[in-house]
Amino acid sequence: MTTAVQCREITKTYKNKRALNELSCTIEKNKITGIIGRNGAGKTTLLNMIAGHRRVTDGEIQVFGANPFNSLTVSANIVFINDTMNLPNGLTCLEILEEGQNFYRNWDHELAGRLFEYFGFTRHDIHERLSKGKRSMFNAIFGLASRSPLTIFDEPTTGMDEAVRKDFYRALLKDYIAHPRTVLLSSHHLSEIEDLLEDVLLIKNGREHLHMPVSDLKEYAVSIQGSERAVTNWLGGKNIIARRSGPAGRLYAVVENTIHDTHIKEAREKQLDLSPVSASDVCVYLTDERKGGIDDVFE
Amino acid sequence: MNLNTDGAKPIYIQISEWLETEILNGNFGYDEKVFSQYQLAEMFNINPATAAKGLTKLVEEEILYKKRGLGMFVAGGAREAILEKRKDQTLRRLVEEIVAEAKHLNISEEEVIRMIREVNQKGEGEEK
């Protein structure tokens, strides 16, 4: 079996808000998949369903072939790291790690101890009293050390400074190379994690919008820029993802990358600026609800 | 090498080009084993699948060959193949850009060739 998570048309409604809307997706085993989307797109809701913390309103979800809701087998194989984790304050952080060892079959206590020390935790630290960044790092250590077959990090770097974030991503990559497992990583900052990922799952309005290798996403779109008339001519028949009018009759547009050498030549002849679009910018354009951009607010 | 992560060039292509340069510089000889996808992933802080894609590209171009369970090795004629490819693609594209820019600036072909000669002579002078 190569599938870790299978969602079939899952819907989740909270009161009268639809957080997930018939979302379907298949996540393959032993890959690092980035869960990307705007605020409120449904990332956290989806991860909650996968972890079995909430029940789906409609549809079917399977994790390692079983329904995750209320399943002890599934939860023994999952770790779900986020910034609302409820860890007991009656225990010190070190004691929490020791409890992890009792619960998770693959737990690496030596790794936990070394990370604990490296990131400057002490034996008297209490989870609740840690700073935001430190708490995130502690949660991340817990997630790494558990070596769970399905490891979910929902915005794991909230509050971490840049050096710590880099260390965390490096630690995740090294441990993944040594012990491959299925990792789901959600973030607002695709550019920060894209090199780490194999696949990207882009969520928009509670649905799967795109699911592809990150390397394909990087070649998914190109941008074109120049005088409005020349760009409009060049755009004829192409699939436009976004267009923005700039000052002095300039036009900037993003199109799906189905262009050929003749288009490149034409752009060069008309002195249009044709450039690749980064994976993270592609996601921003694809998930933009508004037509136009922030500039239009000031028109 | 630092990877250029601004999106201008896919990471796996940067990896394959880096390996090509290593072969051109003689750091890997014929039939010598190159880095594995996992070593490359660690070195460049990237997903091992991306590194594997860079290696696969070189296998497809017959610059590397695969020995099952042992890894990737430098193929016979790899150097020549890389040189040929760089001449055919990279250099040609650069020349095309030069020609287009010269046209744009209304500079004659003779003048462009003269500029190339100048740069060449300057380079040789510095080498001496």
mmCIF file with all atom_site columns, C-alpha atoms in Angstrom, chain A residues 51-247:
data_model
loop_
_atom_site.group_PDB
_atom_site.id
_atom_site.type_symbol
_atom_site.label_atom_id
_atom_site.label_alt_id
_atom_site.label_comp_id
_atom_site.label_asym_id
_atom_site.label_entity_id
_atom_site.label_seq_id
_atom_site.pdbx_PDB_ins_code
_atom_site.Cartn_x
_atom_site.Cartn_y
_atom_site.Cartn_z
_atom_site.occupancy
_atom_site.B_iso_or_equiv
_atom_site.pdbx_formal_charge
_atom_site.auth_seq_id
_atom_site.auth_comp_id
_atom_site.auth_asym_id
_atom_site.auth_atom_id
_atom_site.pdbx_PDB_model_num
ATOM 1   C CA . ALA A 1 51  ? -5.522  13.277 12.866  1.00 0.00 ? 51  ALA A CA 1
ATOM 2   C CA . GLY A 1 52  ? -8.954  12.001 13.948  1.00 0.00 ? 52  GLY A CA 1
ATOM 3   C CA . HIS A 1 53  ? -9.537  14.886 16.361  1.00 0.00 ? 53  HIS A CA 1
ATOM 4   C CA . ARG A 1 54  ? -12.792 15.823 14.649  1.00 0.00 ? 54  ARG A CA 1
ATOM 5   C CA . ARG A 1 55  ? -15.408 13.828 12.832  1.00 0.00 ? 55  ARG A CA 1
ATOM 6   C CA . VAL A 1 56  ? -16.217 14.596 9.201   1.00 0.00 ? 56  VAL A CA 1
ATOM 7   C CA . THR A 1 57  ? -19.737 15.890 8.552   1.00 0.00 ? 57  THR A CA 1
ATOM 8   C CA . ASP A 1 58  ? -19.906 14.021 5.267   1.00 0.00 ? 58  ASP A CA 1
ATOM 9   C CA . GLY A 1 59  ? -17.626 11.914 3.096   1.00 0.00 ? 59  GLY A CA 1
ATOM 10  C CA . GLU A 1 60  ? -15.003 9.357  3.957   1.00 0.00 ? 60  GLU A CA 1
ATOM 11  C CA . ILE A 1 61  ? -11.476 9.611  5.268   1.00 0.00 ? 61  ILE A CA 1
ATOM 12  C CA . GLN A 1 62  ? -8.953  6.835  5.673   1.00 0.00 ? 62  GLN A CA 1
ATOM 13  C CA . VAL A 1 63  ? -5.551  6.970  7.322   1.00 0.00 ? 63  VAL A CA 1
ATOM 14  C CA . PHE A 1 64  ? -3.444  3.847  6.782   1.00 0.00 ? 64  PHE A CA 1
ATOM 15  C CA . GLY A 1 65  ? -6.664  2.166  5.640   1.00 0.00 ? 65  GLY A CA 1
ATOM 16  C CA . ALA A 1 66  ? -8.778  2.979  8.724   1.00 0.00 ? 66  ALA A CA 1
ATOM 17  C CA . ASN A 1 67  ? -11.154 5.716  9.808   1.00 0.00 ? 67  ASN A CA 1
ATOM 18  C CA . PRO A 1 68  ? -9.008  7.939  12.074  1.00 0.00 ? 68  PRO A CA 1
ATOM 19  C CA . PHE A 1 69  ? -11.855 9.243  14.246  1.00 0.00 ? 69  PHE A CA 1
ATOM 20  C CA . ASN A 1 70  ? -11.738 7.672  17.702  1.00 0.00 ? 70  ASN A CA 1
ATOM 21  C CA . SER A 1 71  ? -9.219  5.096  16.500  1.00 0.00 ? 71  SER A CA 1
ATOM 22  C CA . LEU A 1 72  ? -6.481  4.177  18.932  1.00 0.00 ? 72  LEU A CA 1
ATOM 23  C CA . THR A 1 73  ? -4.518  2.345  16.232  1.00 0.00 ? 73  THR A CA 1
ATOM 24  C CA . VAL A 1 74  ? -4.462  5.410  14.019  1.00 0.00 ? 74  VAL A CA 1
ATOM 25  C CA . SER A 1 75  ? -3.613  7.796  16.835  1.00 0.00 ? 75  SER A CA 1
ATOM 26  C CA . ALA A 1 76  ? -0.704  5.608  17.945  1.00 0.00 ? 76  ALA A CA 1
ATOM 27  C CA . ASN A 1 77  ? 0.699   6.106  14.440  1.00 0.00 ? 77  ASN A CA 1
ATOM 28  C CA . ILE A 1 78  ? 0.133   9.839  14.229  1.00 0.00 ? 78  ILE A CA 1
ATOM 29  C CA . VAL A 1 79  ? 1.638   12.847 15.874  1.00 0.00 ? 79  VAL A CA 1
ATOM 30  C CA . PHE A 1 80  ? -0.145  16.175 15.348  1.00 0.00 ? 80  PHE A CA 1
ATOM 31  C CA . ILE A 1 81  ? 1.903   19.233 16.216  1.00 0.00 ? 81  ILE A CA 1
ATOM 32  C CA . ASN A 1 82  ? 0.270   22.667 16.328  1.00 0.00 ? 82  ASN A CA 1
ATOM 33  C CA . ASP A 1 83  ? 0.318   25.739 18.516  1.00 0.00 ? 83  ASP A CA 1
ATOM 34  C CA . THR A 1 84  ? -2.799  24.847 20.466  1.00 0.00 ? 84  THR A CA 1
ATOM 35  C CA . MET A 1 85  ? -1.412  21.571 21.784  1.00 0.00 ? 85  MET A CA 1
ATOM 36  C CA . ASN A 1 86  ? -2.662  20.809 25.237  1.00 0.00 ? 86  ASN A CA 1
ATOM 37  C CA . LEU A 1 87  ? 0.266   19.454 27.158  1.00 0.00 ? 87  LEU A CA 1
ATOM 38  C CA . PRO A 1 88  ? -0.024  18.912 30.917  1.00 0.00 ? 88  PRO A CA 1
ATOM 39  C CA . ASN A 1 89  ? 1.413   21.638 33.125  1.00 0.00 ? 89  ASN A CA 1
ATOM 40  C CA . GLY A 1 90  ? 1.743   19.303 36.059  1.00 0.00 ? 90  GLY A CA 1
ATOM 41  C CA . LEU A 1 91  ? 4.743   17.811 34.299  1.00 0.00 ? 91  LEU A CA 1
ATOM 42  C CA . THR A 1 92  ? 8.003   19.473 33.324  1.00 0.00 ? 92  THR A CA 1
ATOM 43  C CA . CYS A 1 93  ? 8.901   19.531 29.646  1.00 0.00 ? 93  CYS A CA 1
ATOM 44  C CA . LEU A 1 94  ? 11.433  16.793 30.239  1.00 0.00 ? 94  LEU A CA 1
ATOM 45  C CA . GLU A 1 95  ? 8.773   14.618 31.876  1.00 0.00 ? 95  GLU A CA 1
ATOM 46  C CA . ILE A 1 96  ? 6.482   15.188 28.894  1.00 0.00 ? 96  ILE A CA 1
ATOM 47  C CA . LEU A 1 97  ? 9.204   13.795 26.625  1.00 0.00 ? 97  LEU A CA 1
ATOM 48  C CA . GLU A 1 98  ? 9.485   10.766 28.890  1.00 0.00 ? 98  GLU A CA 1
ATOM 49  C CA . GLU A 1 99  ? 5.736   10.218 28.552  1.00 0.00 ? 99  GLU A CA 1
ATOM 50  C CA . GLY A 1 100 ? 6.130   10.420 24.777  1.00 0.00 ? 100 GLY A CA 1
ATOM 51  C CA . GLN A 1 101 ? 8.532   7.537  25.019  1.00 0.00 ? 101 GLN A CA 1
ATOM 52  C CA . ASN A 1 102 ? 5.824   5.473  26.707  1.00 0.00 ? 102 ASN A CA 1
ATOM 53  C CA . PHE A 1 103 ? 3.229   6.248  24.082  1.00 0.00 ? 103 PHE A CA 1
ATOM 54  C CA . TYR A 1 104 ? 5.070   6.161  20.746  1.00 0.00 ? 104 TYR A CA 1
ATOM 55  C CA . ARG A 1 105 ? 6.536   2.885  19.551  1.00 0.00 ? 105 ARG A CA 1
ATOM 56  C CA . ASN A 1 106 ? 9.266   4.479  17.395  1.00 0.00 ? 106 ASN A CA 1
ATOM 57  C CA . TRP A 1 107 ? 10.125  7.262  19.870  1.00 0.00 ? 107 TRP A CA 1
ATOM 58  C CA . ASP A 1 108 ? 13.838  8.178  19.806  1.00 0.00 ? 108 ASP A CA 1
ATOM 59  C CA . HIS A 1 109 ? 14.610  9.401  23.301  1.00 0.00 ? 109 HIS A CA 1
ATOM 60  C CA . GLU A 1 110 ? 18.238  10.067 22.569  1.00 0.00 ? 110 GLU A CA 1
ATOM 61  C CA . LEU A 1 111 ? 17.290  12.418 19.727  1.00 0.00 ? 111 LEU A CA 1
ATOM 62  C CA . ALA A 1 112 ? 14.703  14.101 21.975  1.00 0.00 ? 112 ALA A CA 1
ATOM 63  C CA . GLY A 1 113 ? 17.356  14.668 24.647  1.00 0.00 ? 113 GLY A CA 1
ATOM 64  C CA . ARG A 1 114 ? 19.929  16.029 22.221  1.00 0.00 ? 114 ARG A CA 1
ATOM 65  C CA . LEU A 1 115 ? 17.456  18.465 20.616  1.00 0.00 ? 115 LEU A CA 1
ATOM 66  C CA . PHE A 1 116 ? 16.200  19.485 24.075  1.00 0.00 ? 116 PHE A CA 1
ATOM 67  C CA . GLU A 1 117 ? 19.718  20.419 25.056  1.00 0.00 ? 117 GLU A CA 1
ATOM 68  C CA . TYR A 1 118 ? 20.674  22.007 21.723  1.00 0.00 ? 118 TYR A CA 1
ATOM 69  C CA . PHE A 1 119 ? 17.702  24.387 21.830  1.00 0.00 ? 119 PHE A CA 1
ATOM 70  C CA . GLY A 1 120 ? 18.508  25.436 25.385  1.00 0.00 ? 120 GLY A CA 1
ATOM 71  C CA . PHE A 1 121 ? 15.730  23.798 27.392  1.00 0.00 ? 121 PHE A CA 1
ATOM 72  C CA . THR A 1 122 ? 16.330  22.965 31.028  1.00 0.00 ? 122 THR A CA 1
ATOM 73  C CA . ARG A 1 123 ? 14.926  20.233 33.234  1.00 0.00 ? 123 ARG A CA 1
ATOM 74  C CA . HIS A 1 124 ? 12.752  22.710 35.144  1.00 0.00 ? 124 HIS A CA 1
ATOM 75  C CA . ASP A 1 125 ? 10.979  24.199 32.125  1.00 0.00 ? 125 ASP A CA 1
ATOM 76  C CA . ILE A 1 126 ? 7.173   24.128 32.258  1.00 0.00 ? 126 ILE A CA 1
ATOM 77  C CA . HIS A 1 127 ? 5.367   24.093 28.907  1.00 0.00 ? 127 HIS A CA 1
ATOM 78  C CA . GLU A 1 128 ? 2.861   26.832 29.722  1.00 0.00 ? 128 GLU A CA 1
ATOM 79  C CA . ARG A 1 129 ? 5.562   29.238 30.889  1.00 0.00 ? 129 ARG A CA 1
ATOM 80  C CA . LEU A 1 130 ? 7.707   28.982 27.767  1.00 0.00 ? 130 LEU A CA 1
ATOM 81  C CA . SER A 1 131 ? 7.807   31.898 25.316  1.00 0.00 ? 131 SER A CA 1
ATOM 82  C CA . LYS A 1 132 ? 5.793   31.417 22.132  1.00 0.00 ? 132 LYS A CA 1
ATOM 83  C CA . GLY A 1 133 ? 8.819   30.534 19.994  1.00 0.00 ? 133 GLY A CA 1
ATOM 84  C CA . LYS A 1 134 ? 10.251  28.227 22.618  1.00 0.00 ? 134 LYS A CA 1
ATOM 85  C CA . ARG A 1 135 ? 6.924   26.455 23.029  1.00 0.00 ? 135 ARG A CA 1
ATOM 86  C CA . SER A 1 136 ? 6.738   25.910 19.278  1.00 0.00 ? 136 SER A CA 1
ATOM 87  C CA . MET A 1 137 ? 10.242  24.471 19.319  1.00 0.00 ? 137 MET A CA 1
ATOM 88  C CA . PHE A 1 138 ? 9.410   22.144 22.177  1.00 0.00 ? 138 PHE A CA 1
ATOM 89  C CA . ASN A 1 139 ? 6.343   20.889 20.308  1.00 0.00 ? 139 ASN A CA 1
ATOM 90  C CA . ALA A 1 140 ? 8.492   20.387 17.224  1.00 0.00 ? 140 ALA A CA 1
ATOM 91  C CA . ILE A 1 141 ? 10.989  18.312 19.220  1.00 0.00 ? 141 ILE A CA 1
ATOM 92  C CA . PHE A 1 142 ? 8.116   16.164 20.427  1.00 0.00 ? 142 PHE A CA 1
ATOM 93  C CA . GLY A 1 143 ? 6.960   15.701 16.836  1.00 0.00 ? 143 GLY A CA 1
ATOM 94  C CA . LEU A 1 144 ? 10.418  14.815 15.527  1.00 0.00 ? 144 LEU A CA 1
ATOM 95  C CA . ALA A 1 145 ? 11.279  12.421 18.343  1.00 0.00 ? 145 ALA A CA 1
ATOM 96  C CA . SER A 1 146 ? 8.003   10.506 18.002  1.00 0.00 ? 146 SER A CA 1
ATOM 97  C CA . ARG A 1 147 ? 9.074   9.236  14.546  1.00 0.00 ? 147 ARG A CA 1
ATOM 98  C CA . SER A 1 148 ? 5.387   8.660  13.855  1.00 0.00 ? 148 SER A CA 1
ATOM 99  C CA . PRO A 1 149 ? 4.561   7.003  10.526  1.00 0.00 ? 149 PRO A CA 1
ATOM 100 C CA . LEU A 1 150 ? 2.322   10.033 9.935   1.00 0.00 ? 150 LEU A CA 1
ATOM 101 C CA . THR A 1 151 ? 3.852   13.211 11.283  1.00 0.00 ? 151 THR A CA 1
ATOM 102 C CA . ILE A 1 152 ? 1.724   16.356 10.980  1.00 0.00 ? 152 ILE A CA 1
ATOM 103 C CA . PHE A 1 153 ? 3.138   19.818 11.588  1.00 0.00 ? 153 PHE A CA 1
ATOM 104 C CA . ASP A 1 154 ? 0.492   22.552 11.414  1.00 0.00 ? 154 ASP A CA 1
ATOM 105 C CA . GLU A 1 155 ? 2.280   25.914 11.237  1.00 0.00 ? 155 GLU A CA 1
ATOM 106 C CA . PRO A 1 156 ? 5.055   24.533 13.442  1.00 0.00 ? 156 PRO A CA 1
ATOM 107 C CA . THR A 1 157 ? 7.310   27.581 13.327  1.00 0.00 ? 157 THR A CA 1
ATOM 108 C CA . THR A 1 158 ? 4.925   30.191 14.794  1.00 0.00 ? 158 THR A CA 1
ATOM 109 C CA . GLY A 1 159 ? 6.979   32.540 16.931  1.00 0.00 ? 159 GLY A CA 1
ATOM 110 C CA . MET A 1 160 ? 10.329  30.909 16.187  1.00 0.00 ? 160 MET A CA 1
ATOM 111 C CA . ASP A 1 161 ? 13.115  33.278 15.168  1.00 0.00 ? 161 ASP A CA 1
ATOM 112 C CA . GLU A 1 162 ? 14.757  32.762 11.801  1.00 0.00 ? 162 GLU A CA 1
ATOM 113 C CA . ALA A 1 163 ? 17.787  30.842 13.067  1.00 0.00 ? 163 ALA A CA 1
ATOM 114 C CA . VAL A 1 164 ? 15.600  28.413 15.006  1.00 0.00 ? 164 VAL A CA 1
ATOM 115 C CA . ARG A 1 165 ? 13.258  27.955 12.039  1.00 0.00 ? 165 ARG A CA 1
ATOM 116 C CA . LYS A 1 166 ? 16.202  27.048 9.815   1.00 0.00 ? 166 LYS A CA 1
ATOM 117 C CA . ASP A 1 167 ? 17.505  24.620 12.422  1.00 0.00 ? 167 ASP A CA 1
ATOM 118 C CA . PHE A 1 168 ? 14.104  23.007 12.726  1.00 0.00 ? 168 PHE A CA 1
ATOM 119 C CA . TYR A 1 169 ? 13.706  22.515 8.964   1.00 0.00 ? 169 TYR A CA 1
ATOM 120 C CA . ARG A 1 170 ? 17.224  21.106 8.727   1.00 0.00 ? 170 ARG A CA 1
ATOM 121 C CA . ALA A 1 171 ? 16.519  18.730 11.641  1.00 0.00 ? 171 ALA A CA 1
ATOM 122 C CA . LEU A 1 172 ? 13.296  17.616 9.967   1.00 0.00 ? 172 LEU A CA 1
ATOM 123 C CA . LEU A 1 173 ? 15.064  16.940 6.665   1.00 0.00 ? 173 LEU A CA 1
ATOM 124 C CA . LYS A 1 174 ? 17.955  15.028 8.245   1.00 0.00 ? 174 LYS A CA 1
ATOM 125 C CA . ASP A 1 175 ? 15.673  12.880 10.349  1.00 0.00 ? 175 ASP A CA 1
ATOM 126 C CA . TYR A 1 176 ? 13.396  12.251 7.373   1.00 0.00 ? 176 TYR A CA 1
ATOM 127 C CA . ILE A 1 177 ? 16.345  11.108 5.242   1.00 0.00 ? 177 ILE A CA 1
ATOM 128 C CA . ALA A 1 178 ? 17.459  8.736  8.001   1.00 0.00 ? 178 ALA A CA 1
ATOM 129 C CA . HIS A 1 179 ? 13.917  7.565  8.810   1.00 0.00 ? 179 HIS A CA 1
ATOM 130 C CA . PRO A 1 180 ? 11.546  8.170  5.888   1.00 0.00 ? 180 PRO A CA 1
ATOM 131 C CA . ARG A 1 181 ? 7.935   8.691  6.940   1.00 0.00 ? 181 ARG A CA 1
ATOM 132 C CA . THR A 1 182 ? 4.844   10.530 5.799   1.00 0.00 ? 182 THR A CA 1
ATOM 133 C CA . VAL A 1 183 ? 5.076   14.180 6.750   1.00 0.00 ? 183 VAL A CA 1
ATOM 134 C CA . LEU A 1 184 ? 2.389   16.829 6.320   1.00 0.00 ? 184 LEU A CA 1
ATOM 135 C CA . LEU A 1 185 ? 3.655   20.351 6.798   1.00 0.00 ? 185 LEU A CA 1
ATOM 136 C CA . SER A 1 186 ? 1.381   23.364 6.631   1.00 0.00 ? 186 SER A CA 1
ATOM 137 C CA . SER A 1 187 ? 2.688   26.866 6.314   1.00 0.00 ? 187 SER A CA 1
ATOM 138 C CA . HIS A 1 188 ? 1.769   30.321 5.119   1.00 0.00 ? 188 HIS A CA 1
ATOM 139 C CA . HIS A 1 189 ? 5.303   30.644 3.827   1.00 0.00 ? 189 HIS A CA 1
ATOM 140 C CA . LEU A 1 190 ? 5.745   28.256 0.934   1.00 0.00 ? 190 LEU A CA 1
ATOM 141 C CA . SER A 1 191 ? 9.001   29.925 -0.079  1.00 0.00 ? 191 SER A CA 1
ATOM 142 C CA . GLU A 1 192 ? 10.467  28.962 3.279   1.00 0.00 ? 192 GLU A CA 1
ATOM 143 C CA . ILE A 1 193 ? 9.652   25.259 3.008   1.00 0.00 ? 193 ILE A CA 1
ATOM 144 C CA . GLU A 1 194 ? 9.466   24.524 -0.716  1.00 0.00 ? 194 GLU A CA 1
ATOM 145 C CA . ASP A 1 195 ? 12.939  22.992 -1.004  1.00 0.00 ? 195 ASP A CA 1
ATOM 146 C CA . LEU A 1 196 ? 12.010  20.570 1.741   1.00 0.00 ? 196 LEU A CA 1
ATOM 147 C CA . LEU A 1 197 ? 8.847   19.374 0.061   1.00 0.00 ? 197 LEU A CA 1
ATOM 148 C CA . GLU A 1 198 ? 8.223   16.708 -2.517  1.00 0.00 ? 198 GLU A CA 1
ATOM 149 C CA . ASP A 1 199 ? 4.545   17.530 -3.170  1.00 0.00 ? 199 ASP A CA 1
ATOM 150 C CA . VAL A 1 200 ? 2.307   20.516 -2.624  1.00 0.00 ? 200 VAL A CA 1
ATOM 151 C CA . LEU A 1 201 ? -1.399  20.306 -1.835  1.00 0.00 ? 201 LEU A CA 1
ATOM 152 C CA . LEU A 1 202 ? -3.012  23.665 -2.408  1.00 0.00 ? 202 LEU A CA 1
ATOM 153 C CA . ILE A 1 203 ? -6.340  24.191 -0.656  1.00 0.00 ? 203 ILE A CA 1
ATOM 154 C CA . LYS A 1 204 ? -8.798  26.853 -1.727  1.00 0.00 ? 204 LYS A CA 1
ATOM 155 C CA . ASN A 1 205 ? -12.263 27.366 -0.253  1.00 0.00 ? 205 ASN A CA 1
ATOM 156 C CA . GLY A 1 206 ? -12.249 23.986 1.475   1.00 0.00 ? 206 GLY A CA 1
ATOM 157 C CA . ARG A 1 207 ? -11.347 22.066 -1.674  1.00 0.00 ? 207 ARG A CA 1
ATOM 158 C CA . GLU A 1 208 ? -8.252  20.598 -3.245  1.00 0.00 ? 208 GLU A CA 1
ATOM 159 C CA . HIS A 1 209 ? -7.179  23.143 -5.823  1.00 0.00 ? 209 HIS A CA 1
ATOM 160 C CA . LEU A 1 210 ? -3.864  21.673 -6.946  1.00 0.00 ? 210 LEU A CA 1
ATOM 161 C CA . HIS A 1 211 ? -1.810  18.675 -5.924  1.00 0.00 ? 211 HIS A CA 1
ATOM 162 C CA . MET A 1 212 ? 1.508   18.178 -7.685  1.00 0.00 ? 212 MET A CA 1
ATOM 163 C CA . PRO A 1 213 ? 5.240   17.812 -7.190  1.00 0.00 ? 213 PRO A CA 1
ATOM 164 C CA . VAL A 1 214 ? 6.743   21.111 -6.074  1.00 0.00 ? 214 VAL A CA 1
ATOM 165 C CA . SER A 1 215 ? 9.125   20.966 -9.048  1.00 0.00 ? 215 SER A CA 1
ATOM 166 C CA . ASP A 1 216 ? 6.132   21.022 -11.425 1.00 0.00 ? 216 ASP A CA 1
ATOM 167 C CA . LEU A 1 217 ? 4.583   23.894 -9.512  1.00 0.00 ? 217 LEU A CA 1
ATOM 168 C CA . LYS A 1 218 ? 7.743   25.906 -10.114 1.00 0.00 ? 218 LYS A CA 1
ATOM 169 C CA . GLU A 1 219 ? 7.222   25.535 -13.844 1.00 0.00 ? 219 GLU A CA 1
ATOM 170 C CA . TYR A 1 220 ? 3.474   25.944 -13.698 1.00 0.00 ? 220 TYR A CA 1
ATOM 171 C CA . ALA A 1 221 ? 3.278   29.602 -14.684 1.00 0.00 ? 221 ALA A CA 1
ATOM 172 C CA . VAL A 1 222 ? 5.196   32.433 -16.333 1.00 0.00 ? 222 VAL A CA 1
ATOM 173 C CA . SER A 1 223 ? 4.757   36.163 -16.086 1.00 0.00 ? 223 SER A CA 1
ATOM 174 C CA . ILE A 1 224 ? 4.762   38.707 -18.868 1.00 0.00 ? 224 ILE A CA 1
ATOM 175 C CA . GLN A 1 225 ? 5.200   42.425 -18.522 1.00 0.00 ? 225 GLN A CA 1
ATOM 176 C CA . GLY A 1 226 ? 5.227   45.370 -20.886 1.00 0.00 ? 226 GLY A CA 1
ATOM 177 C CA . SER A 1 227 ? 3.041   47.931 -22.576 1.00 0.00 ? 227 SER A CA 1
ATOM 178 C CA . GLU A 1 228 ? -0.633  47.131 -22.262 1.00 0.00 ? 228 GLU A CA 1
ATOM 179 C CA . ARG A 1 229 ? -1.197  46.744 -26.003 1.00 0.00 ? 229 ARG A CA 1
ATOM 180 C CA . ALA A 1 230 ? 1.763   44.479 -26.651 1.00 0.00 ? 230 ALA A CA 1
ATOM 181 C CA . VAL A 1 231 ? 0.996   42.294 -23.637 1.00 0.00 ? 231 VAL A CA 1
ATOM 182 C CA . THR A 1 232 ? -2.704  42.019 -24.557 1.00 0.00 ? 232 THR A CA 1
ATOM 183 C CA . ASN A 1 233 ? -1.736  40.883 -28.055 1.00 0.00 ? 233 ASN A CA 1
ATOM 184 C CA . TRP A 1 234 ? 0.721   38.370 -26.700 1.00 0.00 ? 234 TRP A CA 1
ATOM 185 C CA . LEU A 1 235 ? -1.860  36.999 -24.239 1.00 0.00 ? 235 LEU A CA 1
ATOM 186 C CA . GLY A 1 236 ? -4.313  35.991 -27.001 1.00 0.00 ? 236 GLY A CA 1
ATOM 187 C CA . GLY A 1 237 ? -5.621  32.462 -26.396 1.00 0.00 ? 237 GLY A CA 1
ATOM 188 C CA . LYS A 1 238 ? -3.502  31.773 -23.318 1.00 0.00 ? 238 LYS A CA 1
ATOM 189 C CA . ASN A 1 239 ? -4.852  30.713 -19.950 1.00 0.00 ? 239 ASN A CA 1
ATOM 190 C CA . ILE A 1 240 ? -4.557  33.809 -17.760 1.00 0.00 ? 240 ILE A CA 1
ATOM 191 C CA . ILE A 1 241 ? -4.143  33.310 -14.018 1.00 0.00 ? 241 ILE A CA 1
ATOM 192 C CA . ALA A 1 242 ? -3.794  36.954 -13.023 1.00 0.00 ? 242 ALA A CA 1
ATOM 193 C CA . ARG A 1 243 ? -3.471  40.377 -14.574 1.00 0.00 ? 243 ARG A CA 1
ATOM 194 C CA . ARG A 1 244 ? -2.545  43.668 -12.986 1.00 0.00 ? 244 ARG A CA 1
ATOM 195 C CA . SER A 1 245 ? -2.478  47.080 -14.578 1.00 0.00 ? 245 SER A CA 1
ATOM 196 C CA . GLY A 1 246 ? 0.580   49.052 -13.622 1.00 0.00 ? 246 GLY A CA 1
ATOM 197 C CA . PRO A 1 247 ? 1.413   52.739 -13.905 1.00 0.00 ? 247 PRO A CA 1
#
